[in-house]
Coordinates of C-alpha atoms in Angstrom, one line a residue:
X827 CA 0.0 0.0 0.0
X828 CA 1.5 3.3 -0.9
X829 CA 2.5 5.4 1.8
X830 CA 0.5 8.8 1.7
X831 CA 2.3 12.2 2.8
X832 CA 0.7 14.7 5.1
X833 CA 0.8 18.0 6.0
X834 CA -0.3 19.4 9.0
X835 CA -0.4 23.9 9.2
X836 CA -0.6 25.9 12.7
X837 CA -1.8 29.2 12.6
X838 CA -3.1 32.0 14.1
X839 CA -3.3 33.4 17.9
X840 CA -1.4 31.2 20.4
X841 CA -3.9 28.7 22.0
X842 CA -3.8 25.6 24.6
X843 CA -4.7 23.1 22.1
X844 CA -1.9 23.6 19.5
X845 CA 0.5 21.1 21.0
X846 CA -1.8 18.2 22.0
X847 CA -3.3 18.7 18.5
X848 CA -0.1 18.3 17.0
X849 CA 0.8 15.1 18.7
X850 CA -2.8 13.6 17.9
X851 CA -2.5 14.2 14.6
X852 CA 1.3 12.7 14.4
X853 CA 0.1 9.4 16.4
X854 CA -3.3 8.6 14.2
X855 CA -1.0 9.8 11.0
X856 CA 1.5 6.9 11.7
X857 CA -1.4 4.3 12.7
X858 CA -2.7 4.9 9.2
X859 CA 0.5 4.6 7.5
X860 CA 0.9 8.6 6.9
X861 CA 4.3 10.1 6.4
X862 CA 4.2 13.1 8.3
X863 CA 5.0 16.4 8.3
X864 CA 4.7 19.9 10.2
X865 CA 5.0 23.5 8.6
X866 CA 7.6 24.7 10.9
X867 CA 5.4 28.7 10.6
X868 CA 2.3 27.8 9.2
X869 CA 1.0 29.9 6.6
X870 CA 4.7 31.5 6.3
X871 CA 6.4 28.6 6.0
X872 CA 4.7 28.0 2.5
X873 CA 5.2 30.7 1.3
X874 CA 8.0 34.0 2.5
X875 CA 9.3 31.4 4.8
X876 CA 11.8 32.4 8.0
X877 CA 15.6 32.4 6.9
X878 CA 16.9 30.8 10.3
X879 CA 14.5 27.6 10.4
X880 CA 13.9 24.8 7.9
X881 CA 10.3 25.4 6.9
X882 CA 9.3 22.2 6.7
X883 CA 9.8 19.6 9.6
X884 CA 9.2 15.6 9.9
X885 CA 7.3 14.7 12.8
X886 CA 7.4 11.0 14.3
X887 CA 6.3 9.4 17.9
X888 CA 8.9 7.8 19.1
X889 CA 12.7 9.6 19.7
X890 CA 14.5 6.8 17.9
X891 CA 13.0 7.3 15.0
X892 CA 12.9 11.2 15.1
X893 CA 17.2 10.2 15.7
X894 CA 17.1 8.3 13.3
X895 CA 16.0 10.6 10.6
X896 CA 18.1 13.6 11.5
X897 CA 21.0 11.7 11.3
X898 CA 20.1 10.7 7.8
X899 CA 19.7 14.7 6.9
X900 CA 15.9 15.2 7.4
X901 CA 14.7 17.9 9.9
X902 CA 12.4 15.9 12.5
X903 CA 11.0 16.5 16.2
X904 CA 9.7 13.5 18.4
X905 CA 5.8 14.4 19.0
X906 CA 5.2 11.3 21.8
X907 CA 5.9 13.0 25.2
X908 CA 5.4 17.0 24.0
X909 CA 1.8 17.1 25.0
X910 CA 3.4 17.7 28.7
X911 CA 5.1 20.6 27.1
X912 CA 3.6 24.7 27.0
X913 CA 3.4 26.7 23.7
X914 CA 3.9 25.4 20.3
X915 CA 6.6 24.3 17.9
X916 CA 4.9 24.4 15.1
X917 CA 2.9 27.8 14.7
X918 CA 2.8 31.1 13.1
X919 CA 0.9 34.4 14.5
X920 CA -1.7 35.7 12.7
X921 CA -0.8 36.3 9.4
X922 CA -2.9 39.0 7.2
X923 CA -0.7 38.9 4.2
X924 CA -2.0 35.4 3.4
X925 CA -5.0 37.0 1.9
X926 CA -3.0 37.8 -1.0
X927 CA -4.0 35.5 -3.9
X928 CA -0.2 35.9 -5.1
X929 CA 1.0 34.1 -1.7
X930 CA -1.9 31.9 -1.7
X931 CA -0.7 30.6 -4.9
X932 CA 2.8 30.3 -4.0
X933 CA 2.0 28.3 -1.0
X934 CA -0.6 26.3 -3.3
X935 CA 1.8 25.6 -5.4
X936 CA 5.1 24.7 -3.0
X937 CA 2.5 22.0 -1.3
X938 CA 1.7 20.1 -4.7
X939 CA 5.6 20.6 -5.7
X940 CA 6.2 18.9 -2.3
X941 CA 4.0 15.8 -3.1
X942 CA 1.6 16.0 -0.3
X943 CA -2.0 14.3 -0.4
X944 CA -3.4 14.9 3.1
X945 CA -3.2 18.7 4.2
X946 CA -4.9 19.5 7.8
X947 CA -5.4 23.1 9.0
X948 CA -5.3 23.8 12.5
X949 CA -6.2 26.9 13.9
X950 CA -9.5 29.7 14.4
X951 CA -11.2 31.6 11.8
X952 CA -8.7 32.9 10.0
X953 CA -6.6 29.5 9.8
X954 CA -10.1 28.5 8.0
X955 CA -10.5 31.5 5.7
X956 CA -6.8 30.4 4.5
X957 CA -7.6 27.2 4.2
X958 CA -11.1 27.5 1.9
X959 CA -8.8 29.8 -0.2
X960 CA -6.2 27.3 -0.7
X961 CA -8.2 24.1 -1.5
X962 CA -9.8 26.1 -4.2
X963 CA -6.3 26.3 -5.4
X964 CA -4.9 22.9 -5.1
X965 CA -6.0 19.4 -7.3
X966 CA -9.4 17.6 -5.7
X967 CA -6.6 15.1 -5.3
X968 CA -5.6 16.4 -2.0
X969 CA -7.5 15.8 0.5
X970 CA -8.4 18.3 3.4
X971 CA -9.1 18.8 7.2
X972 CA -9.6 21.3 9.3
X973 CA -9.7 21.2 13.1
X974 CA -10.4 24.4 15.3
X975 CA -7.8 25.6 17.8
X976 CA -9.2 28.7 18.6
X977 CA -8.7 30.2 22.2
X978 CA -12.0 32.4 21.1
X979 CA -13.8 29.3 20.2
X980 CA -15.5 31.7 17.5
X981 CA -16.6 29.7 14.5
X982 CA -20.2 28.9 14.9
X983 CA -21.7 25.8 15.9
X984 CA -18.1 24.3 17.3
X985 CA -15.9 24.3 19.9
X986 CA -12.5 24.5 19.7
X987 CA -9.6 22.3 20.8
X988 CA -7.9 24.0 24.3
X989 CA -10.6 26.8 24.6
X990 CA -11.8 25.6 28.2
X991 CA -8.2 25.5 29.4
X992 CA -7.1 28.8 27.5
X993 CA -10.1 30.0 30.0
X994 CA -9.1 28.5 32.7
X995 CA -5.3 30.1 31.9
X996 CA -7.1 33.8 31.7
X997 CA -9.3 33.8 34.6
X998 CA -6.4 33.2 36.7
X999 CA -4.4 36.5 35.3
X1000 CA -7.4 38.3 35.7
X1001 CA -7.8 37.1 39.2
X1002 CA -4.0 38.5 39.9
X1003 CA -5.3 41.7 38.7
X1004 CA -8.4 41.6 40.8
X1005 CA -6.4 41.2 43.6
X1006 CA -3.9 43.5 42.5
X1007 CA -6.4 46.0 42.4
X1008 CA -8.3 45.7 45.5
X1009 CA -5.2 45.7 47.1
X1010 CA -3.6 49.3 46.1
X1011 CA -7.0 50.8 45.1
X1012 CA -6.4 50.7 41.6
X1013 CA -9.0 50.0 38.1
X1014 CA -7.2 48.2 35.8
X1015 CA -8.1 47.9 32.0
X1016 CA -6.8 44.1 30.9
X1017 CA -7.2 43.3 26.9
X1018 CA -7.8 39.5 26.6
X1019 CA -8.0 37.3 23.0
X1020 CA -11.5 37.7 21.6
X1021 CA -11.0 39.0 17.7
X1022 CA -15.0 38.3 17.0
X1023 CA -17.1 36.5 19.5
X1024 CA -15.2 37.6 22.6
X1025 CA -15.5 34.3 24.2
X1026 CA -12.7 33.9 25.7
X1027 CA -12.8 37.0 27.6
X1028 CA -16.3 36.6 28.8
X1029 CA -15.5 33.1 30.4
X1030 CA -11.9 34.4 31.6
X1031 CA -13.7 37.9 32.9
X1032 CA -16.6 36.2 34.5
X1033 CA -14.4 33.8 36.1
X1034 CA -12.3 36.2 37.8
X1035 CA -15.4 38.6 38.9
X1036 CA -14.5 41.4 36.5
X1037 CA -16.6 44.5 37.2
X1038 CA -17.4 44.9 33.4
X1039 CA -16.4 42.6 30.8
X1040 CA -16.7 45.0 27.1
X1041 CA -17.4 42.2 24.0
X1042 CA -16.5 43.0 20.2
X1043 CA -19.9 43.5 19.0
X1044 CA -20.3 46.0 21.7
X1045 CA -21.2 50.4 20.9
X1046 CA -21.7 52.2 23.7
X1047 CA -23.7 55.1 23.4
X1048 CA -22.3 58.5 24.4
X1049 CA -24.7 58.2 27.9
X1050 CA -23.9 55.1 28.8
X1051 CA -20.0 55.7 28.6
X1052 CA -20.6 58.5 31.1
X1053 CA -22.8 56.5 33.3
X1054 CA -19.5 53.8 33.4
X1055 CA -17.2 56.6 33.9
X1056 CA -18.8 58.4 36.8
X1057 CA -19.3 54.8 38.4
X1058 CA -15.8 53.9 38.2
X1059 CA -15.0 57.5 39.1
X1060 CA -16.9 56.5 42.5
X1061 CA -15.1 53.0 42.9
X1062 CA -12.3 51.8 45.0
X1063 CA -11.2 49.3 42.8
X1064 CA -12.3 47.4 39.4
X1065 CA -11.3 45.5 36.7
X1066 CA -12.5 46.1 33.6
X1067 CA -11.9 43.0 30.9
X1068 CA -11.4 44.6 27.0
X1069 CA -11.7 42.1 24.3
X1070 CA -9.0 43.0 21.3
X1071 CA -11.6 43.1 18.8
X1072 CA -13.5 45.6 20.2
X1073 CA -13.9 48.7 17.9
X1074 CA -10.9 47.3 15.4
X1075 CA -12.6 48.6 12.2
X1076 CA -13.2 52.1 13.7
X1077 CA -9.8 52.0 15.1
X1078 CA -8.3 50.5 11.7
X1079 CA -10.4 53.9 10.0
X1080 CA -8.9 56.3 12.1
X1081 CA -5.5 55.3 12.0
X1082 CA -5.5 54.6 15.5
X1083 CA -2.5 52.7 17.0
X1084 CA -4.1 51.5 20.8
X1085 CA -5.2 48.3 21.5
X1086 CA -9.1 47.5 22.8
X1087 CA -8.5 48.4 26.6
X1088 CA -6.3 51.6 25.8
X1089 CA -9.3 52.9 23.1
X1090 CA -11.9 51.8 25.6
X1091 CA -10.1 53.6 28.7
X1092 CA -9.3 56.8 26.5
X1093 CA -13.0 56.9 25.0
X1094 CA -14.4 57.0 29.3
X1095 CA -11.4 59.9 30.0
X1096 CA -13.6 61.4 27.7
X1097 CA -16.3 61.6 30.4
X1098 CA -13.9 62.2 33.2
X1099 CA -12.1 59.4 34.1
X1100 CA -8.9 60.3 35.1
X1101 CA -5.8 58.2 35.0

């Protein structure tokens, strides 16, 4: 039985499930017979590429065979004990750029060139924008996957891979905070990961107590930021959970270079919050 060659692509905003996705995917690959590999940057990898890193990488279970292989010349990591480890090996931070159709095609085109016929996506939203674009590109012979790893858990109707634990990871920074602010009578502004739905820093917010946890989606009208203001004004402590996504288009628009919590604080200084 020919052996079929996989590719497996991390991208997108740093989330708990990455690693133990990896290592899933490495161990059912090898039980079917797969010849495995990683793109060392995701999306990157395929396409600019990093100068100091090989941007493609074999990935095996066991650390003989990972040995083995690099003695023989081919890049490879041993997946079968990582799932103890943090972060991610294989993984590249959200990368706009990909929505080029020019780098779309390179990277279309370097993953045929490289023989693969299994090629599994792992990331959040964006990952699957990416990787709808490049299946259009790329012969019906290859198949494709796509598993969510998204610490915002904001495609609809799924949950991702690590999002309960990536909660679990913000609550207790917030909770610090918290703390941190009852304890020398300060309001602190945290931004936490929520580009769309803002999951992540409800559950995280709402874990730790947060006095106000502001979504995406959310406008405040010009009344209501004063009534926040004044009440915060009148407060010996708080802690007010931003999600990143909030106001990004209007802050894209206006050239604006704060992130969610900065724009947020600024917009209630407005109304007489002083720093």
């Amino acid at each position: 039985m020919k052996q079929m060659k996989a590719l497996f692509i991390f991208d997108g905003g740093l989330a708990p499930g990455y690693t133990a996705v990896a290592v899933g995917l490495t161990e059912e690959g090898e039980k079917l017979g797969w010849e495995c590999w990683a793109a060392r940057s995701g999306f990157r990898s395929l396409c600019e590429g990093i100068s100091d890193e090989p941007q493609l990488v074999r990935v095996v279970t066991h650390p003989i065979k990972a040995f083995e292989l690099n003695h023989q010349g081919f890049p490879t990591e041993a997946m079968g004990r990582r799932i103890f480890f943090p972060g991610s090996d294989f993984r590249s931070e959200r990368y706009p750029d990909f929505a080029k159709p020019e780098l779309q095609e390179i990277a279309a085109r370097n993953i045929v060139n490289e023989g693969f016929e299994i090629v599994v996506f792992c990331g959040g939203d964006g990952t699957l924008r990416g990787a709808k674009a490049l299946a259009q590109l790329m012969p019906d012979t290859i198949r494709t996957g796509f598993i969510n790893i998204s610490a915002d858990s904001d495609i609809i109707n799924d949950r991702s891979v690590g999002f309960l634990s990536c909660a679990e990871h913000g609550a207790e920074i917030a909770r610090g905070l918290y703390e941190d602010a009852f304890t020398h009578r300060r309001i602190y502004f945290l931004e936490m990961m929520g580009n769309r739905s803002g999951r992540h820093a409800l559950h995280s917010g709402a874990a730790a107590r947060a006095h106000l946890i502001v979504l995406p989606m959310f406008n405040f009208s010009n009344d209501v930021l004063k009534e926040i203001a004044e009440s915060l004004i009148g407060r010996r402590h708080a802690l007010i959970v931003v999600a990143e996504g909030y106001k990004k288009s209007e802050r894209a628009e206006k050239k604006i270079s704060l992130n969610a919590a900065e724009y947020f604080k600024r917009e209630l200084e407005a109304f007489g919050l002083k720093d």
